[in-house]
Short mmCIF file of C-alpha atoms and ligand atoms in Angstrom, two decimals:
data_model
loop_
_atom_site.label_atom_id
_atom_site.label_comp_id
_atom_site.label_asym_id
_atom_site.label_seq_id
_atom_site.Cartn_x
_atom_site.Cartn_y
_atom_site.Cartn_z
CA UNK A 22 101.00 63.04 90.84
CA UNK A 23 101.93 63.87 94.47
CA UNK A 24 101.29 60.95 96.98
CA UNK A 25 101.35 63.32 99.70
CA UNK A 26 100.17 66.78 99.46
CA UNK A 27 98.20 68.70 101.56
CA UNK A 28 95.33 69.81 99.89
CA UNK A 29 92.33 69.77 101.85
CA UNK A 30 91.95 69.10 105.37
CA UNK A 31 89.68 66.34 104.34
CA UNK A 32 92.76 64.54 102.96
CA UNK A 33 93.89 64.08 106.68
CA UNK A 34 92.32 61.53 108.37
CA UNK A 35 91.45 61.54 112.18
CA UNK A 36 95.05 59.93 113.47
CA UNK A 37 96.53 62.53 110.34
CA UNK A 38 95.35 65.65 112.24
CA UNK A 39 96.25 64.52 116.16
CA UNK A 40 99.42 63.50 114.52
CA UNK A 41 100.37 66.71 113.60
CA UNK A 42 99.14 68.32 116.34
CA UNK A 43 101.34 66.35 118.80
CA UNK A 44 104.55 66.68 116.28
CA UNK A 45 103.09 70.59 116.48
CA UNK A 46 103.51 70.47 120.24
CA UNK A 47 106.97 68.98 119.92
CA UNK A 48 108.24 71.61 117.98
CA UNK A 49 106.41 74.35 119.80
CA UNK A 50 108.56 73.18 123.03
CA UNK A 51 111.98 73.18 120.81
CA UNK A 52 111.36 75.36 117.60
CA UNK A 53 115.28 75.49 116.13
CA UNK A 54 116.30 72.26 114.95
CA UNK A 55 118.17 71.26 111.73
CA UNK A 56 116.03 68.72 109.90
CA UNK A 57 115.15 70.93 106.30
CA UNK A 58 119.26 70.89 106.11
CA UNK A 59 119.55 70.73 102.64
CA UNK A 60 115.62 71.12 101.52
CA UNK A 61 113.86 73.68 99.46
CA UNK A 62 110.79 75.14 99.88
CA UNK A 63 109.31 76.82 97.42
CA UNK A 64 106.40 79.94 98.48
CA UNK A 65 104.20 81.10 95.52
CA UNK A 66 101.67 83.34 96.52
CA UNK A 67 99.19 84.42 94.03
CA UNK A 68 97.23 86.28 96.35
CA UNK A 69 98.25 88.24 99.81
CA UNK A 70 99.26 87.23 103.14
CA UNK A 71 101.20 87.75 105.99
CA UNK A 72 100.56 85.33 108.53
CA UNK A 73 100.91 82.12 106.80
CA UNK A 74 103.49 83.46 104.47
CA UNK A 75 105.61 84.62 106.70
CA UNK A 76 105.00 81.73 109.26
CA UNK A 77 105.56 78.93 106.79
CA UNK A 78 108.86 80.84 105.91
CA UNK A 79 109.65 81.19 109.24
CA UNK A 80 109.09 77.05 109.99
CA UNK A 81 111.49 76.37 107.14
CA UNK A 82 113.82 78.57 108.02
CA UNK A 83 114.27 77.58 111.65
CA UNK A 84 114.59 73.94 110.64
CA UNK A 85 117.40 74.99 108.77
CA UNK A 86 115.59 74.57 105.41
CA UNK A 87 116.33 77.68 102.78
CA UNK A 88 113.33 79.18 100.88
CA UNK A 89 112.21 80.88 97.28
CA UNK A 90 109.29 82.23 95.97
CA UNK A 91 107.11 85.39 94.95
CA UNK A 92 105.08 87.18 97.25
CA UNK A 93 103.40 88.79 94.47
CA UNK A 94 102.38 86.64 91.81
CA UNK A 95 103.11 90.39 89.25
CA UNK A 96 106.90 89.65 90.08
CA UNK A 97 106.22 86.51 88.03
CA UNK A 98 105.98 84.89 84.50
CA UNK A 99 102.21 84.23 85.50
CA UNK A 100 101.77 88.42 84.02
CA UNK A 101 103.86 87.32 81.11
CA UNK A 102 101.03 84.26 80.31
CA UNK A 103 102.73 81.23 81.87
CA UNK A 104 100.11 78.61 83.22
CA UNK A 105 99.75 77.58 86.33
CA UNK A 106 101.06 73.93 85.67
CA UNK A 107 103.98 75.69 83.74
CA UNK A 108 104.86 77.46 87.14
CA UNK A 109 104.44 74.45 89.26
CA UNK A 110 106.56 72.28 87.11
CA UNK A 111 109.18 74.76 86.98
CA UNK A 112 109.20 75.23 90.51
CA UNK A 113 109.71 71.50 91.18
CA UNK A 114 112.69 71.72 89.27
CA UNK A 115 114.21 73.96 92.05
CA UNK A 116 112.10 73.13 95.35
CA UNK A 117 111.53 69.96 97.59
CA UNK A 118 107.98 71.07 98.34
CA UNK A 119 105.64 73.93 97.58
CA UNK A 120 103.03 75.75 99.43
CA UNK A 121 101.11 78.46 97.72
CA UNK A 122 98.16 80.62 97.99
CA UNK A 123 95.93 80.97 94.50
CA UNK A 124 92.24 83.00 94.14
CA UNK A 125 90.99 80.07 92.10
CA UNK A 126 88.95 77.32 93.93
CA UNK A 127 90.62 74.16 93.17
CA UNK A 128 94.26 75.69 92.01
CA UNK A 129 95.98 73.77 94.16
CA UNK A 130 94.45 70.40 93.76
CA UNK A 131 95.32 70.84 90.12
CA UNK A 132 98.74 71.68 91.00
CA UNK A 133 99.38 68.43 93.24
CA UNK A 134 98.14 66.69 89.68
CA UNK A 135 100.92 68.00 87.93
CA UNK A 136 104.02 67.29 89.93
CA UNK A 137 105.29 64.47 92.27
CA UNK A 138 106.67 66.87 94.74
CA UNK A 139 103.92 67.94 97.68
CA UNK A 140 102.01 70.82 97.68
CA UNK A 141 100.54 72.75 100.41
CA UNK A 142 97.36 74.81 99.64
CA UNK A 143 97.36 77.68 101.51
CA UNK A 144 94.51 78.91 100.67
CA UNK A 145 92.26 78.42 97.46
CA UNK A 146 90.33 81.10 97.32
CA UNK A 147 86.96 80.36 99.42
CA UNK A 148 87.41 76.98 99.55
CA UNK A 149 90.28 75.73 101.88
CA UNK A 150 92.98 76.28 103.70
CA UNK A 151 94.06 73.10 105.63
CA UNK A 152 96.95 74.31 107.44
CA UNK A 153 94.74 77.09 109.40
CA UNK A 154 92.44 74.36 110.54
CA UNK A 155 95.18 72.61 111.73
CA UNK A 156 96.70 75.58 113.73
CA UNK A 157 93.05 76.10 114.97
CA UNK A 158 92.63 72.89 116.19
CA UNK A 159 95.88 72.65 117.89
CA UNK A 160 94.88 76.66 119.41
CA UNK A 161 91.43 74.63 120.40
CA UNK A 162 92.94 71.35 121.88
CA UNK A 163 95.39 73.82 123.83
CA UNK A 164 93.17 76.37 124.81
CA UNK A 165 90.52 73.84 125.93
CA UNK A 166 91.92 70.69 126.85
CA UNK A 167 90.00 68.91 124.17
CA UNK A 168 88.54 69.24 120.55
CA UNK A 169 84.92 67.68 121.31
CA UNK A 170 82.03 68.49 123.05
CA UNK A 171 82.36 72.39 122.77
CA UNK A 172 80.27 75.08 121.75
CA UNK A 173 81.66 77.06 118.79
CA UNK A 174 80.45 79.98 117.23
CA UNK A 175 81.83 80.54 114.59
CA UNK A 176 81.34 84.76 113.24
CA UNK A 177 80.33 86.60 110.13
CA UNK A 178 81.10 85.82 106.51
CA UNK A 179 80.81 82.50 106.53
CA UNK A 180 79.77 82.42 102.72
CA UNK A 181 83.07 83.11 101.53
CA UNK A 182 85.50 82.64 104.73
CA UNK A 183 88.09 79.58 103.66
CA UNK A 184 88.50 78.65 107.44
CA UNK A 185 85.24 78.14 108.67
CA UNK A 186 84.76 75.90 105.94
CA UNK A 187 87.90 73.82 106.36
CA UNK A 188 87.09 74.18 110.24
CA UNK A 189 83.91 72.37 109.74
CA UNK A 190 85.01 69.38 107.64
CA UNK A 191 87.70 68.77 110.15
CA UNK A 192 85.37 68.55 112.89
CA UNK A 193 83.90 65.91 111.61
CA UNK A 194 85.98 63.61 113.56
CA UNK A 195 85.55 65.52 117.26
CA UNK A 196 81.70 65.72 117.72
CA UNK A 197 80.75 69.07 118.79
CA UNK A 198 78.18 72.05 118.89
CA UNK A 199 78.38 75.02 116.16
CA UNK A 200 76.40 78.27 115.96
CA UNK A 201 76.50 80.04 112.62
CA UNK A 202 76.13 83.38 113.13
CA UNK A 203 76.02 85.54 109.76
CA UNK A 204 74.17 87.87 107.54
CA UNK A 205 71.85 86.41 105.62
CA UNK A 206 73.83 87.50 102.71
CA UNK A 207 76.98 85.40 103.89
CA UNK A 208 75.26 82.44 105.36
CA UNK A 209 76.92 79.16 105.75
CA UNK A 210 76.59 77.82 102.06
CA UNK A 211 74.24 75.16 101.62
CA UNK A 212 76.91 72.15 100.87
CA UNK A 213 78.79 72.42 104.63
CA UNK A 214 74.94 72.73 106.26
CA UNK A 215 74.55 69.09 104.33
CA UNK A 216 77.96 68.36 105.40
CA UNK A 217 77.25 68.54 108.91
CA UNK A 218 73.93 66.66 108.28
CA UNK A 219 76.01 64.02 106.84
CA UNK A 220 78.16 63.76 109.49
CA UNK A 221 76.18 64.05 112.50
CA UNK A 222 77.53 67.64 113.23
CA UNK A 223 74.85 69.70 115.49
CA UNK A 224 74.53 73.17 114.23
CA UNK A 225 72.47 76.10 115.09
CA UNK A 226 71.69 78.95 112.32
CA UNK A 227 71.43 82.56 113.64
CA UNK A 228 71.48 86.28 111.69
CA UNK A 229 71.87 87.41 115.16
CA UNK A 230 75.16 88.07 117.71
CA UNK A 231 73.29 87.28 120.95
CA UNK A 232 74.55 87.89 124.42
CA UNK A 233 73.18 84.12 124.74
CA UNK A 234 75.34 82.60 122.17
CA UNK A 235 78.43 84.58 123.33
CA UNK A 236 77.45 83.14 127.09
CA UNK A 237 77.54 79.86 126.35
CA UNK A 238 80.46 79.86 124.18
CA UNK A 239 83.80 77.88 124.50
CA UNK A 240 84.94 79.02 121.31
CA UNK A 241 84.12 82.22 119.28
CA UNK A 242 85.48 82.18 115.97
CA UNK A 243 85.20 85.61 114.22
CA UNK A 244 86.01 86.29 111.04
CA UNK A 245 86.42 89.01 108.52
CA UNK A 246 84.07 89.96 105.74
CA UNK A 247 86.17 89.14 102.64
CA UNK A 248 85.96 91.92 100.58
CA UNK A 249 87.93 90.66 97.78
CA UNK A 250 85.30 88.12 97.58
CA UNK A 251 82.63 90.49 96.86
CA UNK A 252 81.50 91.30 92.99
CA UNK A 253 79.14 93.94 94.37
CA UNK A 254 80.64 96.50 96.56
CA UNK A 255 77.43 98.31 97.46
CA UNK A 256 76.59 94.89 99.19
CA UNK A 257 79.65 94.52 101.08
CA UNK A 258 79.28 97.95 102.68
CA UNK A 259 75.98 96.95 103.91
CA UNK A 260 77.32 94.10 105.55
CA UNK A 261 80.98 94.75 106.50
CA UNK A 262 80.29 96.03 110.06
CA UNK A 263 77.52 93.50 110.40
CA UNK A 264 78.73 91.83 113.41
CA UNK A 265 81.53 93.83 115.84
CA UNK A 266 82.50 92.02 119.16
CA UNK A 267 83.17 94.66 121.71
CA UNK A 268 85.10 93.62 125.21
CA UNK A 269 82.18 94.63 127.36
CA UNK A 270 79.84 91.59 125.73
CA UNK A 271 82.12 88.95 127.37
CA UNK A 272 80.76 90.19 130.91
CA UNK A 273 79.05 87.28 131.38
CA UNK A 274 80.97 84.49 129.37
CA UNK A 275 82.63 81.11 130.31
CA UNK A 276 85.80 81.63 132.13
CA UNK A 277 87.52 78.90 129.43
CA UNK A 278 86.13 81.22 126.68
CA UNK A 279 88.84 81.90 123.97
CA UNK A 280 88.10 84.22 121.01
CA UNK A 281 90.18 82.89 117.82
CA UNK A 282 90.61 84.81 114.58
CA UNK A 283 92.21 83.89 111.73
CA UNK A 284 92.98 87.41 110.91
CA UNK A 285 93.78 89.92 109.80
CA UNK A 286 90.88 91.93 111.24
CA UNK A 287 89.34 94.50 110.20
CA UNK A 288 86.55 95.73 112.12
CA UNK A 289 84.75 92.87 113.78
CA UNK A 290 86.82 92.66 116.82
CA UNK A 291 87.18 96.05 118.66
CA UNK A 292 90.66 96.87 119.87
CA UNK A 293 89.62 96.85 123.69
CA UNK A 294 89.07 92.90 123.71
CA UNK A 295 93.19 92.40 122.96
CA UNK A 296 93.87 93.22 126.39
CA UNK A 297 91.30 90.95 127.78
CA UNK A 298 92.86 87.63 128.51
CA UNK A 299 90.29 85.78 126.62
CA UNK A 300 91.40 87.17 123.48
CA UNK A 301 93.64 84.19 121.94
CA UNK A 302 94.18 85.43 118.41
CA UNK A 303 97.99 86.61 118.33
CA UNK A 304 99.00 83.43 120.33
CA UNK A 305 96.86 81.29 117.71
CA UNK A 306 99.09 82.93 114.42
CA UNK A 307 101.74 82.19 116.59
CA UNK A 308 101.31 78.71 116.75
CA UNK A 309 100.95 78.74 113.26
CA UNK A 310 104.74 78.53 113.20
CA UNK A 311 104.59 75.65 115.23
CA UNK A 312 102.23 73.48 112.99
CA UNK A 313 103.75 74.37 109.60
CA UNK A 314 107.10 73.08 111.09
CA UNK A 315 105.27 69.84 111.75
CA UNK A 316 103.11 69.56 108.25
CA UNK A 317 106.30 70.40 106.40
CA UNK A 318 108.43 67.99 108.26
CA UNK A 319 105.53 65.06 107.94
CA UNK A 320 105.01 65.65 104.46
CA UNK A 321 108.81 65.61 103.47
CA UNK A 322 109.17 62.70 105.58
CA UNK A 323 111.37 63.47 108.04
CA UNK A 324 109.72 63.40 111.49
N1 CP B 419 95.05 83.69 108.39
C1 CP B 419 95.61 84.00 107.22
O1 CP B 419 95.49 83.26 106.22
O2 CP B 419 96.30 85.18 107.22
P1 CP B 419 97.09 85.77 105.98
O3 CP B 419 96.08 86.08 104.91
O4 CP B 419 97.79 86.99 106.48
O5 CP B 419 98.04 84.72 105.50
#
């Protein structure tokens, strides 16, 4: 087994996650440098992506690391019936480290049980996905000056969104104020509201987008509804357009307001807030790059 993986964000403790985020700042101010000379990384995406595909790909490749993988787990022996621990132990024949996406909760906790190289989950289907937490903390921390004492609302399906949920457990360690604002139907699920009991996490429960809530907002999170989530399409058309943030609704909000997305978007944020300078969500994938460079490095060692 894997000493050092990243599985969860809760595997990170408090001096873990500033860590990062200052070797994240490091590497944001000088992204090119040569330390993966030599290393491996292996991407195995089960499910799709762009962002933190590409932007993992792009932090290995800049630190002079090379990279393999499947974008599209059909390209692999996975169609042909080869398990899951099959594919990781393969792929630690060939790679230094792996980071992959899977649709099954828990995937990649299993797969940092079956090899002694680490493993990055990048996403488990609605459970995690660490290194987006990270990369919204660090869009936080620079955006705001500071990770605690904000109000953050975080947007939408929050039943099934992977980032909220990692979000939360993370700010465990930088006290702070949320407003969950969903559907009924994708409410915050039960376990992270008792999570943030048992952690001392205030949090306010809402169906509705108020012009209040967006007013007194440092932080608006939105997210997308996840339609692959859904077993019922009928219900996801009902709630898909539950919740749209248009640019004249930040009238009246805090000037430090930032709006962060993990994208991609659908719907929920109109095209006429990009242009409004509180809109942060293009500069938050970008330092994406930035914070993979620094998990990959810590986790290999090198930094
Ligand atoms: N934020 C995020 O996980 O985006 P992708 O699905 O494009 O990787």
């Amino acid at each position: 087994m894997s000493a050092k993986s990243l599985v969860s964000i809760s595997d990170y403790s408090k001096e873990q996650i500033l860590r990062i985020l200052d070797l994240a700042t490091g590497f944001e101010a000088c992204p090119n440098q040569r330390i993966l000379e030599g290393k491996v990384a292996a991407t195995l995406f089960f499910e799709p992506s762009t962002r933190t595909r590409l932007s993992f790909e792009t932090a290995v490749n800049r630190l002079g690391g090379k990279v393999i993988g499947f974008s599209d787990a059909a390209t692999s022996s996975s169609t042909k019936g080869e398990t899951l621990k099959d594919t990781i132990k393969m792929v630690s024949n060939y790679a230094d480290i792996i980071i992959m996406r899977h649709y099954l909760e828990g995937a990649a906790r299993y797969a940092s049980q079956v090899t002694d190289i680490p493993i990055v989950n990048a996403g488990d289907g609605a459970n995690q996905h660490p290194s987006q937490t990270l990369l919204d903390l660090y869009s936080i921390r620079k955006t705001q000056g500071r990770l605690e004492g904000l109000n953050i609302a975080l947007v939408g399906d929050l039943k099934y969104g992977r980032t909220v949920h990692s979000l939360l457990m993370a700010m465990k360690h930088f006290p702070s104020t949320f407003y969950f604002v969903a559907p009924e139907e994708l409410a915050m699920p039960a376990e992270y509201k008792q999570f943030c009991r048992d952690n001392g996490i205030k949090w306010h429960e809402t169906s509705v987008f108020s012009q209040e809530i967006i007013n007194q907002a440092d932080i608006i999170y939105m997210t997308r509804v996840q339609k692959e989530r859904f077993t019922d399409l009928v219900e996801y058309e009902r709630v898909k357009n539950a919740f749209i943030l248009r640019n004249n609704m930040l009238d009246n909000s805090r000037d430090n307001l930032k709006i962060l997305h993990p994208l991609p978007r659908v719907n929920e944020i109109a095209q006429d807030v990009d242009d409004n300078p509180k809109a942060y969500y293009f500069q938050q994938a970008r330092n994406g790059l930035y914070v993979r460079q620094a998990i990959i490095s810590s986790l290999l060692d090198l930094v």
